[in-house]
Amino acid sequence: MSILEVNGLKKTYVTRFGRTKVEALKNVTFSVENGEFVAVMGESGSGKTTLLNILAALDRPTAGSVRLDGLDITSVRESDLAAFRRDNLGFVFQEFNLLDTFTVEDNIYLPLVLAGKSHGEMSSRLIPLAGALGITPILKKYPYEISGGQKQRTAAARALITDPKLILADEPTGALDSRSTDELLKVFSDVNEKGQTIVMVTHSLRAASRAGRVLFIRDGEIFHQLYRGGCTQDEFYRRISDTLTVLSSAPENEAR
Amino acid sequence: MKLYPKLAVSGMAKNARLYLPYLITGSMMAAMFYILGFLNFSTAFVSMGGGSMGVLISLGWAVIGIFSAIIMFYTHTFLIRRRMKEFGMYNILGMGKLSVCAVLLWENAITAAVVSVSGVLIGAALSKLAELLLGNIVHLDVGYDFSLSPISAAITVIYCFVIFTLIFIISAVRLRLSDPVGMMRAEAGGEKPPKVNWLLGIGGFILLGAAYWMAVTIEDPIDALNMFFFCVLMVIAATFILFIAGSVMICRLMKSSKRYYYKPNHFVSVSQMSWRMKRSGAGLAAICILCTMVLVTIVTTTCLYSGMEERLRDRYNNDMASYIVFRNFDDASDENYAFLRQAYTDSWNECGLTPKKTSEFTFTVMNVPVEENQFILDGNIISDDLDEAADWIPKMEQAYLISADDYMKETGIDLSLSDGEAALYVRGAGYNRDTLRIGEREYAVKTILSEPGITIWTGDAVDAGYVLYIIVPDFRELVETTCLIPNTLTFSHTAVYRYIGIDTDAPDEAQADALWLSKNKTDELWAKYNNISVTKEDDRVSEHPFVYTNERSLAVDRNDFYSAYGTLFFLGIFFSAIFLMAAVLIMYYKQISEGYEDQTRFGIMRKVGMTDRDIRRSVNSQVLTVFFAPLAAAVLHLCFAYPMLSRMIYLFGVNSRGQLLAVAAISVGVFALGYLIMYKVTSRSYYAIVSGDGD
C-alpha cells in the first residue's frame, strides 16, 4: 500500500518582477510504500529541497498532487497546515533546529504539547523512545550542553514521538561527524525496521546506502532509481556510487 | 567622498524600525526642551508669575535636559547593538575602522540635525499651547499672539548637537574596542540557563513586604514625610530584585507544575521568559519605577493643585484677614484696638473694598501636645521647667482658644456652655476624653463640633493639618490665670489676639493694594511707638500697646499658590509625558530586540507544527506579561504608597482623601490607556518580526 503518492509535481519560481521563470521541479512522479526507507539524492540545485518542502507542506506546487495516506495535502487549508504537519509528519533537519531555551526533554515534548497531550501520556511515550535512541541520560540537559550527534538524535526523537505517518529528513547527517552519522543512520534503520516510513534527502552515499531505495533527481526530474533488493550495504553503496558517476558525467541531453 | 553620507542614510533607512522611534522620541524631547526654554525666557511669565514660578520652570528645564540626555544615551545602545553586525561586515569588506567611524559621524550628524530642527519646529508649534495651558493653570492671562524664542531655539540646537556628539564619541570608542568577527556574531550562544536564587527572590519579597507594611502603618504625617524617601529606596531595591530574581523563581515554580507547564499557551512562553527575565528584568524594573514615578508625580501634583482652594479655606476666615497681638487683656482694650481697627478700615475704604461681612473676635494661641494621634489636654501644657518642656516641644501642635460669646457672634451658633463646660473642634487628631484641663481649670467636654464654623490661622505653626479649637465661656479668666504669665519665656507663654476681617467682592488688584496699604499703615503706627524708645526690657513695656500685627489677603495668597502649585502641576504633566515616552521607547526597543532573537525560535516551532494561532497566542501572552508586569507592579506600588501619600499631602493641607483616591484612579486609568495603545503598536511590530515579514 502506498502511503505517499506524488503525481506530476511541478514547481515554477517566478522572480519578483516576473522577468525570469525558474523550473525547480518539472515533472516528478513517484510513490512510497508504507514502511519504506527512501533516500533522495541529487546535486545542489537539482530540486530536491523544493521537493522536500512540498512534501512537508511548507511550499505549494505549481501543478500536480501529493497524497499522504490518500489525502491530497495541497488541498489542506492554510490554517490547518501546521496541525496537519504536526499530526502526520516528523521532521529531522540538517541544522537540528532545537530550541535553546528548552531542555532536551522539553524539545522532544514540543509537538505533543502543541497537540494538547497530557504530561503522563508524553512521558510514557518518551521513556522507551529515549532508551532506543540512547538519550535517556541527557534528557534534562540544554542543547548547548550536548554534542551534535546527541542533538540530532534529540531532533529524531522529537520527530518520532508523534508517531508520524512519514518522517521527512533533510540532510540529517550533513552536520555530523562519521561516528554520529552511523549512530543516527542506525536509529533510522531501526525505526524503519519497526515499520516507520522515512523519506530522506541526502548528499551522503553512506546515508543513502542505508535506505531501501534511492531516487536520483536531476534538473527537476526523477532521473533514476535504485532498489537495494537483496544486496548488502557495501554492494548497494557501490551501485549508488556508480549511478552518481553516470549522473554527473553524462551530458544533460544524453541523460534522458 | 559622497560614500559615507550615502551609507549613513541607507543604513538608517534600512533600520527604519529602529531609527524612526529614536528620531521621533528625540524630536519630542527636543520639543519639550524648547518649550520649557521658551517659557523660561518668556517675558510674560517672568514678569507676571512671581518668583517661585520662574525658579520652578528653570529647574524643570534643567531636569528635562538631563533626563532626555540619559534616555537618548540609553536607547542608542540598543541601536548600536543592532548596527554592529553591519559595521563588522563593512570592516571585513575592507573598510577601515576610521571609515566606519565616518559613517557613524554622518549618522549622528543627520540625527542631530533632524532631531534639533524638528524638535524646535514641533516645540514652536506647541509652545503657544503650553503657554496657554500654564497660563490657565496658574491663572495668568497670556495673550494669543504667537512668538518664537530665538534663544531657546539656539540652546536647543546646541544642546542636541552636544548630546549627539557625545553619543558619537561613545559609539566610536565602542567600535574601536570591538573586533570585526565579534561584531558579525549575532548572539552569543551557550548561555547557561538562569539559576534560581531563592535567597534573593524571597529576600526581595520580604523587603517589598516590609516597605509596604511601613507605608501602610505609619500614622503620623511628619513620620511619613521622613520615612517616605527610605520607603522609596526599599521599594526600588525590592522591585529590581523581584524583577530579576523573583521572576526567575516564579518561572521555575510554574515549570515545576507539570500540569500547568505542559500546556500549549504556557509551554513556550514560560520557558522563554525564564531565560529572558534574567536579562530584561532590570529593564522592566526600570520601567516599573518610571511608571510609579509618573503616577506618584501626577497624583501628588494634581492633588496639591486641586487641593489649593481647600487649603486657602483652612486659612482664611475672610477675604481680608488681620489680627493684632497684644501682651494682655489690658493692652487689648477697645481703646487700643480702635486706632488699629481704624487703620484697617481706612485702608480698605481707600482701595474701594466694600465689606460684605465684617468679622471681629478675640482669641489666643496655645500649644497642645499630640500623642498617639490624640490631643492631650491634662493641665501639663503650662510649665516653667524647660527640661520638662523639652520632652513636649516636638509633640506640640497649635490650638486656638476662643470665648463662647465671640464664637456665637461670629458663627451665630449658641453652644449654651455653662461654667465648667467647653466645646471642641478637632481635626488631624482626635480627642478621646470627657474632660479637659488647662492649667488648674477643668472642663467637661460638652460637644465636639463637626464643623468649625470659624477659621483661625496664625501661620506660625507647621502646616500639619492639626487643628484644635477650644471654646470656653470663661475665656478671659482662663487666659489670665493660666496662659498669660508675664516675663516668662516658656513655650506656653502666649498673648491676646484681636482679629478683624472682611469679605469683599472688590477685584483682586484692589485687594492686593489694600493689603499693602494696611501693612504700611500698621508699620507706621508701630514705628511711631518705637520712636519713643520703648523696649522689651523696659519697665514701661506696657506703654507700647501692641506687639505686632499681621495682615493677609486671600486673593494675594491665592495668586501665590497658583503660581507655585500650578507650575508644579504643569511640570508634573510635562514630566509624566516625558517619563511615559521614555518608558514606551525602552519597552519598544526591548520588544524589537527580543523579536529578532525570537525570529529563529518561532521559525523552528512553525516547522515542528506550531500553528500561526499558537504563535500569536504565545506572543501575546509574552508581550502582555512583559508589558503589563511593570504597569501592574507600578499600580500596586501606588496602592501601597497611597496611605503614605495621603498623609504627606495632608501636611500640605489637603484633607480630602476621596479627592486623592479619585485623582489616583483617573491617573491610573489615563496612564493605562496610553500604555495600552503603545502595547498594540509594539506587539504588532514584534509579531511582524517573529513571523518573518520584518527583515
mmCIF file with all atom_site columns, C-alpha atoms in Angstrom, chain A residues 58 79 82-83 85-86 89 91 93 96-103 105-107 109-111 113-119 122 140 142 144-145 158, chain B residues 189-194 252 255 258-259 261-265 267-269 271-272 274-275 600-612 614:
data_model
loop_
_atom_site.group_PDB
_atom_site.id
_atom_site.type_symbol
_atom_site.label_atom_id
_atom_site.label_alt_id
_atom_site.label_comp_id
_atom_site.label_asym_id
_atom_site.label_entity_id
_atom_site.label_seq_id
_atom_site.pdbx_PDB_ins_code
_atom_site.Cartn_x
_atom_site.Cartn_y
_atom_site.Cartn_z
_atom_site.occupancy
_atom_site.B_iso_or_equiv
_atom_site.pdbx_formal_charge
_atom_site.auth_seq_id
_atom_site.auth_comp_id
_atom_site.auth_asym_id
_atom_site.auth_atom_id
_atom_site.pdbx_PDB_model_num
ATOM 1  C CA . LEU A 1 58  ? 5.865  24.122 3.603  1.00 0.00 ? 58  LEU A CA 1
ATOM 2  C CA . SER A 1 79  ? -4.773 27.469 8.562  1.00 0.00 ? 79  SER A CA 1
ATOM 3  C CA . ALA A 1 82  ? 0.542  23.428 10.884 1.00 0.00 ? 82  ALA A CA 1
ATOM 4  C CA . ALA A 1 83  ? -1.720 20.995 12.697 1.00 0.00 ? 83  ALA A CA 1
ATOM 5  C CA . ARG A 1 85  ? 2.183  18.661 9.754  1.00 0.00 ? 85  ARG A CA 1
ATOM 6  C CA . ARG A 1 86  ? 2.237  18.122 13.479 1.00 0.00 ? 86  ARG A CA 1
ATOM 7  C CA . LEU A 1 89  ? 4.788  14.335 9.612  1.00 0.00 ? 89  LEU A CA 1
ATOM 8  C CA . PHE A 1 91  ? 10.973 16.380 10.592 1.00 0.00 ? 91  PHE A CA 1
ATOM 9  C CA . PHE A 1 93  ? 16.766 18.924 9.776  1.00 0.00 ? 93  PHE A CA 1
ATOM 10 C CA . PHE A 1 96  ? 18.859 20.195 14.215 1.00 0.00 ? 96  PHE A CA 1
ATOM 11 C CA . ASN A 1 97  ? 16.566 23.146 14.864 1.00 0.00 ? 97  ASN A CA 1
ATOM 12 C CA . LEU A 1 98  ? 16.391 22.572 18.585 1.00 0.00 ? 98  LEU A CA 1
ATOM 13 C CA . LEU A 1 99  ? 15.116 25.375 20.783 1.00 0.00 ? 99  LEU A CA 1
ATOM 14 C CA . ASP A 1 100 ? 17.900 26.649 23.017 1.00 0.00 ? 100 ASP A CA 1
ATOM 15 C CA . THR A 1 101 ? 15.534 27.648 25.781 1.00 0.00 ? 101 THR A CA 1
ATOM 16 C CA . PHE A 1 102 ? 14.184 24.130 26.218 1.00 0.00 ? 102 PHE A CA 1
ATOM 17 C CA . THR A 1 103 ? 15.805 21.102 27.771 1.00 0.00 ? 103 THR A CA 1
ATOM 18 C CA . GLU A 1 105 ? 13.146 16.570 27.151 1.00 0.00 ? 105 GLU A CA 1
ATOM 19 C CA . ASP A 1 106 ? 11.026 19.649 26.511 1.00 0.00 ? 106 ASP A CA 1
ATOM 20 C CA . ASN A 1 107 ? 12.303 19.903 22.954 1.00 0.00 ? 107 ASN A CA 1
ATOM 21 C CA . TYR A 1 109 ? 7.748  17.142 24.019 1.00 0.00 ? 109 TYR A CA 1
ATOM 22 C CA . LEU A 1 110 ? 7.120  20.263 21.946 1.00 0.00 ? 110 LEU A CA 1
ATOM 23 C CA . PRO A 1 111 ? 4.924  18.743 19.201 1.00 0.00 ? 111 PRO A CA 1
ATOM 24 C CA . VAL A 1 113 ? 2.398  19.820 23.944 1.00 0.00 ? 113 VAL A CA 1
ATOM 25 C CA . LEU A 1 114 ? 1.190  21.704 20.908 1.00 0.00 ? 114 LEU A CA 1
ATOM 26 C CA . ALA A 1 115 ? -1.197 18.833 20.232 1.00 0.00 ? 115 ALA A CA 1
ATOM 27 C CA . GLY A 1 116 ? -2.514 19.210 23.774 1.00 0.00 ? 116 GLY A CA 1
ATOM 28 C CA . LYS A 1 117 ? -1.374 15.860 25.155 1.00 0.00 ? 117 LYS A CA 1
ATOM 29 C CA . SER A 1 118 ? -1.160 15.294 28.900 1.00 0.00 ? 118 SER A CA 1
ATOM 30 C CA . HIS A 1 119 ? 2.173  15.037 30.642 1.00 0.00 ? 119 HIS A CA 1
ATOM 31 C CA . MET A 1 122 ? 4.007  12.313 26.870 1.00 0.00 ? 122 MET A CA 1
ATOM 32 C CA . LYS A 1 140 ? 17.485 17.254 31.486 1.00 0.00 ? 140 LYS A CA 1
ATOM 33 C CA . TYR A 1 142 ? 20.089 22.017 27.410 1.00 0.00 ? 142 TYR A CA 1
ATOM 34 C CA . TYR A 1 144 ? 24.244 23.855 24.246 1.00 0.00 ? 144 TYR A CA 1
ATOM 35 C CA . GLU A 1 145 ? 25.488 21.196 26.643 1.00 0.00 ? 145 GLU A CA 1
ATOM 36 C CA . ARG A 1 158 ? 11.093 14.906 18.504 1.00 0.00 ? 158 ARG A CA 1
ATOM 37 C CA . GLY B 2 189 ? 25.278 31.030 22.252 1.00 0.00 ? 189 GLY B CA 1
ATOM 38 C CA . GLY B 2 190 ? 25.967 28.685 25.119 1.00 0.00 ? 190 GLY B CA 1
ATOM 39 C CA . GLU B 2 191 ? 24.370 30.783 27.753 1.00 0.00 ? 191 GLU B CA 1
ATOM 40 C CA . LYS B 2 192 ? 23.631 28.910 30.923 1.00 0.00 ? 192 LYS B CA 1
ATOM 41 C CA . PRO B 2 193 ? 20.035 28.557 31.992 1.00 0.00 ? 193 PRO B CA 1
ATOM 42 C CA . PRO B 2 194 ? 19.251 31.073 34.717 1.00 0.00 ? 194 PRO B CA 1
ATOM 43 C CA . ARG B 2 252 ? 10.677 27.921 37.951 1.00 0.00 ? 252 ARG B CA 1
ATOM 44 C CA . LYS B 2 255 ? 7.696  24.987 35.383 1.00 0.00 ? 255 LYS B CA 1
ATOM 45 C CA . LYS B 2 258 ? 3.733  19.827 35.057 1.00 0.00 ? 258 LYS B CA 1
ATOM 46 C CA . ARG B 2 259 ? 0.034  20.243 34.506 1.00 0.00 ? 259 ARG B CA 1
ATOM 47 C CA . TYR B 2 261 ? 3.672  23.998 32.250 1.00 0.00 ? 261 TYR B CA 1
ATOM 48 C CA . TYR B 2 262 ? 2.873  21.463 29.528 1.00 0.00 ? 262 TYR B CA 1
ATOM 49 C CA . LYS B 2 263 ? 0.039  23.465 28.037 1.00 0.00 ? 263 LYS B CA 1
ATOM 50 C CA . PRO B 2 264 ? 0.406  24.960 24.569 1.00 0.00 ? 264 PRO B CA 1
ATOM 51 C CA . ASN B 2 265 ? -0.116 28.500 25.887 1.00 0.00 ? 265 ASN B CA 1
ATOM 52 C CA . PHE B 2 267 ? 4.970  25.885 27.459 1.00 0.00 ? 267 PHE B CA 1
ATOM 53 C CA . VAL B 2 268 ? 6.728  28.253 25.088 1.00 0.00 ? 268 VAL B CA 1
ATOM 54 C CA . SER B 2 269 ? 6.168  31.478 26.987 1.00 0.00 ? 269 SER B CA 1
ATOM 55 C CA . SER B 2 271 ? 10.424 28.644 29.129 1.00 0.00 ? 271 SER B CA 1
ATOM 56 C CA . GLN B 2 272 ? 11.366 31.701 27.090 1.00 0.00 ? 272 GLN B CA 1
ATOM 57 C CA . SER B 2 274 ? 12.627 32.133 32.400 1.00 0.00 ? 274 SER B CA 1
ATOM 58 C CA . TRP B 2 275 ? 15.656 32.812 30.211 1.00 0.00 ? 275 TRP B CA 1
ATOM 59 C CA . THR B 2 600 ? 14.526 31.797 14.595 1.00 0.00 ? 600 THR B CA 1
ATOM 60 C CA . ARG B 2 601 ? 12.781 30.157 17.510 1.00 0.00 ? 601 ARG B CA 1
ATOM 61 C CA . PHE B 2 602 ? 9.342  30.728 16.117 1.00 0.00 ? 602 PHE B CA 1
ATOM 62 C CA . GLY B 2 603 ? 10.607 29.622 12.696 1.00 0.00 ? 603 GLY B CA 1
ATOM 63 C CA . ILE B 2 604 ? 11.608 26.292 14.223 1.00 0.00 ? 604 ILE B CA 1
ATOM 64 C CA . MET B 2 605 ? 8.336  25.972 16.046 1.00 0.00 ? 605 MET B CA 1
ATOM 65 C CA . ARG B 2 606 ? 6.406  26.624 12.897 1.00 0.00 ? 606 ARG B CA 1
ATOM 66 C CA . LYS B 2 607 ? 8.319  23.827 11.183 1.00 0.00 ? 607 LYS B CA 1
ATOM 67 C CA . VAL B 2 608 ? 7.638  21.498 14.072 1.00 0.00 ? 608 VAL B CA 1
ATOM 68 C CA . GLY B 2 609 ? 3.956  22.162 13.781 1.00 0.00 ? 609 GLY B CA 1
ATOM 69 C CA . MET B 2 610 ? 3.076  25.269 15.711 1.00 0.00 ? 610 MET B CA 1
ATOM 70 C CA . THR B 2 611 ? 0.133  26.976 14.093 1.00 0.00 ? 611 THR B CA 1
ATOM 71 C CA . ASP B 2 612 ? 0.094  30.705 13.447 1.00 0.00 ? 612 ASP B CA 1
ATOM 72 C CA . ASP B 2 614 ? -0.453 29.264 18.609 1.00 0.00 ? 614 ASP B CA 1
#
